[in-house]
Amino acid sequence: MTGAVTVERDASGAHELVVLDNGLLRVTAAPALGGRILSVRHLGREHLYRNPRLLGEDLQPLPGVVLGPVGGPMSAWHNVGGDKTWPAPQGWDGPGQWAGPPDPVLDSGAYAAETSTAPDGSATLTMTSGDDPRSGLRLVRRLTLEPGASGYRLELEAVNASGVPREWALWNVTQIDGGDGPGGADGGTPADAHGHGVYVGVRGGGPHTVPLVAGDANPATAEHTPSVVRVPAQDVVGKVGFPTASGWLAHVGAAGTLTQRFAVDEGAAYPDEGSRVEVWLEYPVEHPLEHLGGLRPVDRVVECEALGPLTVIAPGESTALTVEFGFGTTAGPVLGVTPQGYWSQPSGPGTAPGADPAPPAVFTALREGTHDGGAPAGEPAGPRPGTAHGPGTPASADRARTHDHHPDQE
């Protein structure tokens, strides 16, 4: 039987670190740095981006670096990385838009932190922001890790702490290391040949994407399947939105696969031209981008962003969004994400989207004892996947069973 999740609170450095660990996942948060999750290691592999100019391997500030609440233009932002929650829409035209980052309360202010454990061995970290006078919000981030799980649940809440109604959407931003870029490391196999990038489940007839921000260009996208759109690894500073997102996304890179699942409200309005998912890409540029507040990216970073619907929140009331995170060691194109795990194709040269013939799909479970995750979300009805061990990540490595998905098997 898998042991209980361990909880560690380390206040010996410049800011406290709170660690939840179940032996598969080690999740480290820094409540004082905007309630951020700074590190997620799955079987020792780091999935989140951390700014190496601000934080060391111990997740504490480097010598001479002082972090704390800061406001001002984008050029003043201390982007330490990690996973954080903001209100949307973003903008600088009036009180109905969030003029950050930087932001001295929700983005870089100190969050209160509480931990608890449950009889089933799970552990929960709850981080709560101060009351932000600009947005009128108080943000709550509640992370729960269970024994034997290669994923965690992140429950988000935006409370109207002001005395008047406010309209906002929850916006969770996960920053991931973009690695060596689309050309691969040291002249190696290009990332595109492995299918690296972001995969977003979509539904309906489209259009599935909308251009949102062009730092130096708009990110390119491609149809992977009729129900999956891919944002390939590419050197561009910009953002694309997904108004028909079906409720899942996945990032595939050198560390493996990171998935997110969340509910979508088909009848609700969403910010940024109806975007339920947004993907931001950046890479090092020589000069600040003045039309983006002087922002000057210095690393390759991928942001996977899940959004809730725009909601009018009465004083004292709240809006909520739950995001289920999952992690695996596979590094091939993702076909779908289910409550039990995700479907992907084996990685390697020649397995890029559109390769012929397509290799069999592999299911990676996110919890012990899960053997069949059902058909990939949004895929056409067809034969059920087989039950033979597949060629993907070995079950012993992920504590997860994998299966071949052959069209001739029932």
Short mmCIF file of C-alpha atoms in Angstrom, two decimals, residues 56-376:
data_model
loop_
_atom_site.label_atom_id
_atom_site.label_comp_id
_atom_site.label_asym_id
_atom_site.label_seq_id
_atom_site.Cartn_x
_atom_site.Cartn_y
_atom_site.Cartn_z
CA GLY A 56 18.90 29.03 -7.21
CA GLU A 57 18.48 25.25 -7.19
CA ASP A 58 17.25 25.57 -3.60
CA LEU A 59 14.38 27.81 -4.85
CA GLN A 60 15.72 30.69 -2.76
CA PRO A 61 16.83 34.08 -4.15
CA LEU A 62 20.35 34.26 -5.51
CA PRO A 63 22.84 36.53 -3.70
CA GLY A 64 21.87 40.16 -4.23
CA VAL A 65 18.31 39.33 -5.36
CA VAL A 66 15.49 40.72 -3.25
CA LEU A 67 11.98 39.56 -4.09
CA GLY A 68 8.76 41.05 -2.80
CA PRO A 69 5.69 43.04 -3.80
CA VAL A 70 6.29 45.14 -6.90
CA GLY A 71 4.14 47.16 -9.28
CA GLY A 72 4.79 49.15 -12.43
CA PRO A 73 5.32 48.30 -16.11
CA MET A 74 6.11 44.83 -17.44
CA SER A 75 9.81 45.73 -17.51
CA ALA A 76 9.72 45.84 -13.66
CA TRP A 77 8.23 42.35 -13.33
CA HIS A 78 10.27 39.78 -11.40
CA ASN A 79 9.17 36.71 -13.32
CA VAL A 80 10.44 33.96 -11.04
CA GLY A 81 8.44 31.35 -12.97
CA GLY A 82 6.25 28.53 -11.69
CA ASP A 83 2.46 28.20 -11.64
CA LYS A 84 0.24 31.07 -10.43
CA THR A 85 -3.31 32.41 -10.67
CA TRP A 86 -4.37 35.80 -12.02
CA PRO A 87 -7.71 37.48 -12.81
CA ALA A 88 -8.72 38.00 -16.44
CA PRO A 89 -9.12 39.96 -18.62
CA GLN A 90 -5.67 41.52 -18.59
CA GLY A 91 -5.34 45.12 -19.71
CA TRP A 92 -4.54 48.69 -18.80
CA ASP A 93 -7.61 50.56 -20.06
CA GLY A 94 -9.74 50.63 -16.91
CA PRO A 95 -10.85 48.98 -13.64
CA GLY A 96 -12.46 46.07 -15.50
CA GLN A 97 -9.04 44.84 -16.60
CA TRP A 98 -6.18 43.47 -14.51
CA ALA A 99 -3.18 45.74 -15.03
CA GLY A 100 -0.50 43.17 -14.30
CA PRO A 101 1.95 41.66 -14.00
CA PRO A 102 3.63 43.07 -12.05
CA ASP A 103 1.06 43.35 -9.32
CA PRO A 104 1.93 43.91 -5.64
CA VAL A 105 -0.87 41.76 -4.17
CA LEU A 106 -2.04 38.91 -6.38
CA ASP A 107 1.14 38.27 -8.36
CA SER A 108 3.99 39.16 -6.01
CA GLY A 109 2.36 39.64 -2.62
CA ALA A 110 2.57 37.19 0.28
CA TYR A 111 -0.14 34.53 0.58
CA ALA A 112 -1.14 32.96 3.88
CA ALA A 113 -0.51 29.20 3.91
CA GLU A 114 -2.24 26.34 5.72
CA THR A 115 -1.63 22.59 5.40
CA SER A 116 -3.80 19.66 6.35
CA THR A 117 -3.89 15.89 5.95
CA ALA A 118 -6.78 13.47 5.48
CA PRO A 119 -7.41 9.89 6.64
CA ASP A 120 -6.86 8.60 3.10
CA GLY A 121 -3.25 9.83 3.25
CA SER A 122 -3.74 12.86 1.01
CA ALA A 123 -2.41 16.30 1.90
CA THR A 124 -3.70 19.77 1.05
CA LEU A 125 -1.94 23.12 0.87
CA THR A 126 -4.20 26.20 0.89
CA MET A 127 -2.69 29.57 -0.07
CA THR A 128 -4.75 32.76 0.32
CA SER A 129 -3.83 36.19 -0.99
CA GLY A 130 -4.43 39.53 0.62
CA ASP A 131 -7.33 41.71 -0.52
CA ASP A 132 -6.42 43.49 -3.74
CA PRO A 133 -7.84 47.03 -3.88
CA ARG A 134 -7.55 47.28 -7.67
CA SER A 135 -9.48 44.16 -8.64
CA GLY A 136 -11.43 43.82 -5.40
CA LEU A 137 -10.41 40.17 -5.24
CA ARG A 138 -8.94 37.73 -2.76
CA LEU A 139 -7.51 34.64 -4.45
CA VAL A 140 -7.41 31.17 -2.92
CA ARG A 141 -5.28 28.31 -4.33
CA ARG A 142 -5.93 24.87 -2.82
CA LEU A 143 -3.59 22.06 -3.91
CA THR A 144 -4.36 18.43 -2.99
CA LEU A 145 -1.95 15.54 -3.58
CA GLU A 146 -3.06 11.93 -3.07
CA PRO A 147 -0.94 8.83 -2.41
CA GLY A 148 0.05 6.92 -5.54
CA ALA A 149 -1.00 9.70 -7.94
CA SER A 150 1.08 11.14 -10.78
CA GLY A 151 -0.97 14.32 -10.59
CA TYR A 152 -2.70 16.72 -8.24
CA ARG A 153 -5.88 18.77 -7.98
CA LEU A 154 -5.69 22.58 -7.93
CA GLU A 155 -8.89 24.27 -6.75
CA LEU A 156 -9.00 27.99 -7.44
CA GLU A 157 -11.35 30.56 -5.95
CA ALA A 158 -11.71 34.30 -6.51
CA VAL A 159 -13.62 36.02 -3.68
CA ASN A 160 -15.07 39.49 -4.10
CA ALA A 161 -13.60 41.26 -1.06
CA SER A 162 -14.96 44.66 -2.11
CA GLY A 163 -18.35 46.27 -1.49
CA VAL A 164 -19.54 46.35 -5.10
CA PRO A 165 -20.15 43.68 -7.77
CA ARG A 166 -17.08 42.77 -9.84
CA GLU A 167 -16.75 40.84 -13.11
CA TRP A 168 -13.71 38.60 -13.50
CA ALA A 169 -12.57 35.22 -14.77
CA LEU A 170 -10.04 32.96 -13.07
CA TRP A 171 -6.85 32.53 -15.11
CA ASN A 172 -4.26 29.92 -14.15
CA VAL A 173 -0.82 30.32 -15.71
CA THR A 174 1.67 27.44 -15.79
CA GLN A 175 5.16 28.36 -16.97
CA ILE A 176 7.24 25.56 -18.50
CA ASP A 177 10.85 25.55 -19.66
CA GLY A 178 10.90 25.80 -23.45
CA GLY A 179 14.25 24.01 -23.56
CA ASP A 180 16.63 24.51 -26.44
CA GLY A 181 14.00 25.64 -28.87
CA PRO A 182 12.57 24.16 -32.06
CA GLY A 183 16.03 23.33 -33.45
CA GLY A 184 16.88 20.85 -30.71
CA ALA A 185 19.92 20.79 -28.45
CA ASP A 186 23.44 20.83 -29.86
CA GLY A 187 22.28 20.08 -33.37
CA GLY A 188 20.23 17.09 -32.24
CA THR A 189 16.87 15.98 -33.53
CA PRO A 190 14.53 18.98 -33.87
CA ALA A 191 11.85 19.18 -31.20
CA ASP A 192 9.21 19.23 -33.93
CA ALA A 193 10.25 15.76 -35.07
CA HIS A 194 9.34 14.45 -31.62
CA GLY A 195 6.00 16.24 -31.57
CA HIS A 196 7.02 18.66 -28.81
CA GLY A 197 4.64 21.51 -28.16
CA VAL A 198 1.22 22.17 -26.65
CA TYR A 199 -1.84 20.11 -27.55
CA VAL A 200 -5.34 21.49 -26.94
CA GLY A 201 -8.56 19.51 -27.19
CA VAL A 202 -11.21 21.34 -29.23
CA ARG A 203 -14.78 20.66 -30.32
CA GLY A 204 -17.18 21.96 -32.92
CA GLY A 205 -16.53 23.43 -36.34
CA GLY A 206 -14.24 26.27 -35.34
CA PRO A 207 -12.50 28.55 -35.87
CA HIS A 208 -10.55 26.90 -33.06
CA THR A 209 -7.91 29.61 -32.55
CA VAL A 210 -7.72 33.39 -32.33
CA PRO A 211 -4.52 35.50 -32.41
CA LEU A 212 -4.26 37.44 -29.15
CA VAL A 213 -0.79 38.97 -28.78
CA ALA A 214 1.97 39.46 -31.35
CA GLY A 215 5.21 40.35 -29.55
CA ASP A 216 7.23 39.82 -32.68
CA ALA A 217 4.74 37.51 -34.44
CA ASN A 218 1.69 35.34 -33.85
CA PRO A 219 2.33 31.72 -32.82
CA ALA A 220 1.70 29.16 -35.56
CA THR A 221 -0.79 26.35 -34.93
CA ALA A 222 -1.64 23.13 -36.74
CA GLU A 223 -4.47 20.59 -36.75
CA HIS A 224 -3.19 17.37 -35.21
CA THR A 225 -6.53 15.55 -35.39
CA PRO A 226 -10.03 16.95 -36.00
CA SER A 227 -10.36 17.35 -32.22
CA VAL A 228 -6.80 18.36 -31.28
CA VAL A 229 -4.90 21.52 -32.22
CA ARG A 230 -1.15 21.70 -31.72
CA VAL A 231 1.08 24.71 -30.99
CA PRO A 232 4.52 23.49 -32.13
CA ALA A 233 7.76 24.45 -30.43
CA GLN A 234 8.84 27.68 -32.16
CA ASP A 235 10.81 30.85 -31.55
CA VAL A 236 8.16 33.54 -31.28
CA VAL A 237 6.92 36.00 -28.67
CA GLY A 238 3.16 35.92 -28.76
CA LYS A 239 -0.10 34.36 -27.62
CA VAL A 240 -2.92 32.34 -29.21
CA GLY A 241 -6.37 31.69 -27.74
CA PHE A 242 -8.70 28.69 -28.07
CA PRO A 243 -12.43 29.64 -27.96
CA THR A 244 -13.59 26.06 -28.69
CA ALA A 245 -11.34 24.29 -26.15
CA SER A 246 -13.06 21.17 -24.83
CA GLY A 247 -11.47 21.17 -21.37
CA TRP A 248 -7.96 19.74 -21.64
CA LEU A 249 -4.47 20.69 -22.71
CA ALA A 250 -1.09 19.00 -22.64
CA HIS A 251 2.50 20.15 -22.90
CA VAL A 252 5.05 17.74 -24.36
CA GLY A 253 8.75 18.43 -23.93
CA ALA A 254 12.06 17.04 -22.79
CA ALA A 255 10.79 16.37 -19.24
CA GLY A 256 7.81 14.37 -20.50
CA THR A 257 4.13 15.23 -20.58
CA LEU A 258 2.12 17.63 -18.40
CA THR A 259 -1.67 17.53 -18.74
CA GLN A 260 -4.47 19.73 -17.42
CA ARG A 261 -8.19 19.00 -17.25
CA PHE A 262 -10.89 21.52 -16.31
CA ALA A 263 -14.58 22.10 -16.87
CA VAL A 264 -15.81 24.46 -19.59
CA ASP A 265 -19.16 26.23 -19.66
CA GLU A 266 -20.48 26.10 -23.23
CA GLY A 267 -23.04 28.82 -22.60
CA ALA A 268 -20.80 31.30 -20.79
CA ALA A 269 -18.73 34.23 -22.00
CA TYR A 270 -14.96 33.97 -21.68
CA PRO A 271 -12.33 36.72 -21.82
CA ASP A 272 -9.99 37.41 -24.74
CA GLU A 273 -12.40 36.75 -27.61
CA GLY A 274 -13.93 33.80 -25.81
CA SER A 275 -10.69 31.98 -25.01
CA ARG A 276 -10.95 29.01 -22.63
CA VAL A 277 -7.28 28.15 -23.12
CA GLU A 278 -4.39 30.41 -24.03
CA VAL A 279 -0.81 29.55 -24.98
CA TRP A 280 1.97 32.12 -24.63
CA LEU A 281 5.41 31.54 -26.12
CA GLU A 282 8.60 33.54 -25.63
CA TYR A 283 12.28 33.24 -26.45
CA PRO A 284 15.32 35.50 -25.85
CA VAL A 285 15.15 38.76 -27.80
CA GLU A 286 17.82 41.42 -28.18
CA HIS A 287 15.70 44.48 -27.38
CA PRO A 288 12.72 45.22 -25.11
CA LEU A 289 9.31 45.03 -26.73
CA GLU A 290 8.06 48.56 -26.08
CA HIS A 291 4.48 47.79 -27.15
CA LEU A 292 4.42 45.15 -24.37
CA GLY A 293 5.47 47.51 -21.60
CA GLY A 294 9.19 47.04 -22.20
CA LEU A 295 9.03 43.25 -21.71
CA ARG A 296 12.26 41.58 -22.77
CA PRO A 297 12.17 37.78 -22.63
CA VAL A 298 15.51 36.19 -21.69
CA ASP A 299 14.60 32.46 -21.82
CA ARG A 300 12.45 30.10 -23.84
CA VAL A 301 9.23 29.77 -21.86
CA VAL A 302 5.89 28.14 -22.67
CA GLU A 303 2.80 29.23 -20.75
CA CYS A 304 -0.18 26.87 -20.61
CA GLU A 305 -3.17 28.88 -19.41
CA ALA A 306 -6.59 27.55 -18.36
CA LEU A 307 -9.41 30.06 -17.90
CA GLY A 308 -12.79 30.08 -16.22
CA PRO A 309 -15.84 31.98 -17.53
CA LEU A 310 -16.39 35.68 -16.94
CA THR A 311 -18.56 35.92 -13.83
CA VAL A 312 -20.27 38.82 -12.10
CA ILE A 313 -19.31 38.28 -8.45
CA ALA A 314 -21.43 39.90 -5.75
CA PRO A 315 -19.71 41.24 -2.60
CA GLY A 316 -18.67 38.32 -0.44
CA GLU A 317 -19.39 35.77 -3.18
CA SER A 318 -16.86 33.90 -5.31
CA THR A 319 -16.18 32.12 -8.59
CA ALA A 320 -14.25 28.86 -8.79
CA LEU A 321 -12.22 26.76 -11.23
CA THR A 322 -10.66 23.34 -10.64
CA VAL A 323 -7.69 22.16 -12.70
CA GLU A 324 -6.58 18.52 -12.55
CA PHE A 325 -2.85 18.19 -13.34
CA GLY A 326 -1.22 14.99 -14.57
CA PHE A 327 2.38 14.02 -15.39
CA GLY A 328 4.00 11.23 -17.38
CA THR A 329 7.37 10.28 -18.84
CA THR A 330 6.09 9.86 -22.40
CA ALA A 331 7.18 12.58 -24.83
CA GLY A 332 5.03 12.06 -27.91
CA PRO A 333 1.94 13.75 -29.38
CA VAL A 334 -1.11 13.71 -27.09
CA LEU A 335 -4.42 12.51 -28.53
CA GLY A 336 -6.68 13.02 -25.52
CA VAL A 337 -6.87 13.41 -21.75
CA THR A 338 -9.38 11.54 -19.58
CA PRO A 339 -10.06 11.57 -15.83
CA GLN A 340 -7.89 8.44 -15.57
CA GLY A 341 -4.89 9.52 -17.65
CA TYR A 342 -3.92 10.44 -21.19
CA TRP A 343 -3.46 8.94 -24.64
CA SER A 344 -0.29 9.67 -26.60
CA GLN A 345 1.80 8.39 -29.48
CA PRO A 346 5.35 7.10 -28.99
CA SER A 347 8.01 9.77 -29.43
CA GLY A 348 11.07 9.70 -31.63
CA PRO A 349 12.21 10.73 -35.11
CA GLY A 350 9.48 10.15 -37.65
CA THR A 351 6.61 10.37 -35.17
CA ALA A 352 5.85 14.04 -35.73
CA PRO A 353 2.19 14.91 -36.33
CA GLY A 354 1.19 13.75 -39.79
CA ALA A 355 3.79 10.98 -39.96
CA ASP A 356 2.66 7.96 -41.96
CA PRO A 357 1.88 5.41 -40.78
CA ALA A 358 0.71 6.68 -37.41
CA PRO A 359 2.13 4.63 -34.53
CA PRO A 360 -0.27 2.96 -32.07
CA ALA A 361 -1.50 5.08 -29.20
CA VAL A 362 -0.35 4.49 -25.63
CA PHE A 363 -2.39 5.10 -22.48
CA THR A 364 -0.62 6.42 -19.38
CA ALA A 365 -2.61 6.15 -16.16
CA LEU A 366 -2.23 8.77 -13.46
CA ARG A 367 -3.22 6.59 -10.51
CA GLU A 368 -2.30 3.15 -9.32
CA GLY A 369 -4.72 0.43 -10.32
CA THR A 370 -6.04 2.23 -13.43
CA HIS A 371 -5.90 -0.05 -16.46
CA ASP A 372 -8.12 1.52 -19.12
CA GLY A 373 -8.85 5.20 -19.56
CA GLY A 374 -11.47 4.83 -22.27
CA ALA A 375 -11.19 6.30 -25.75
CA PRO A 376 -9.30 9.57 -26.21
#
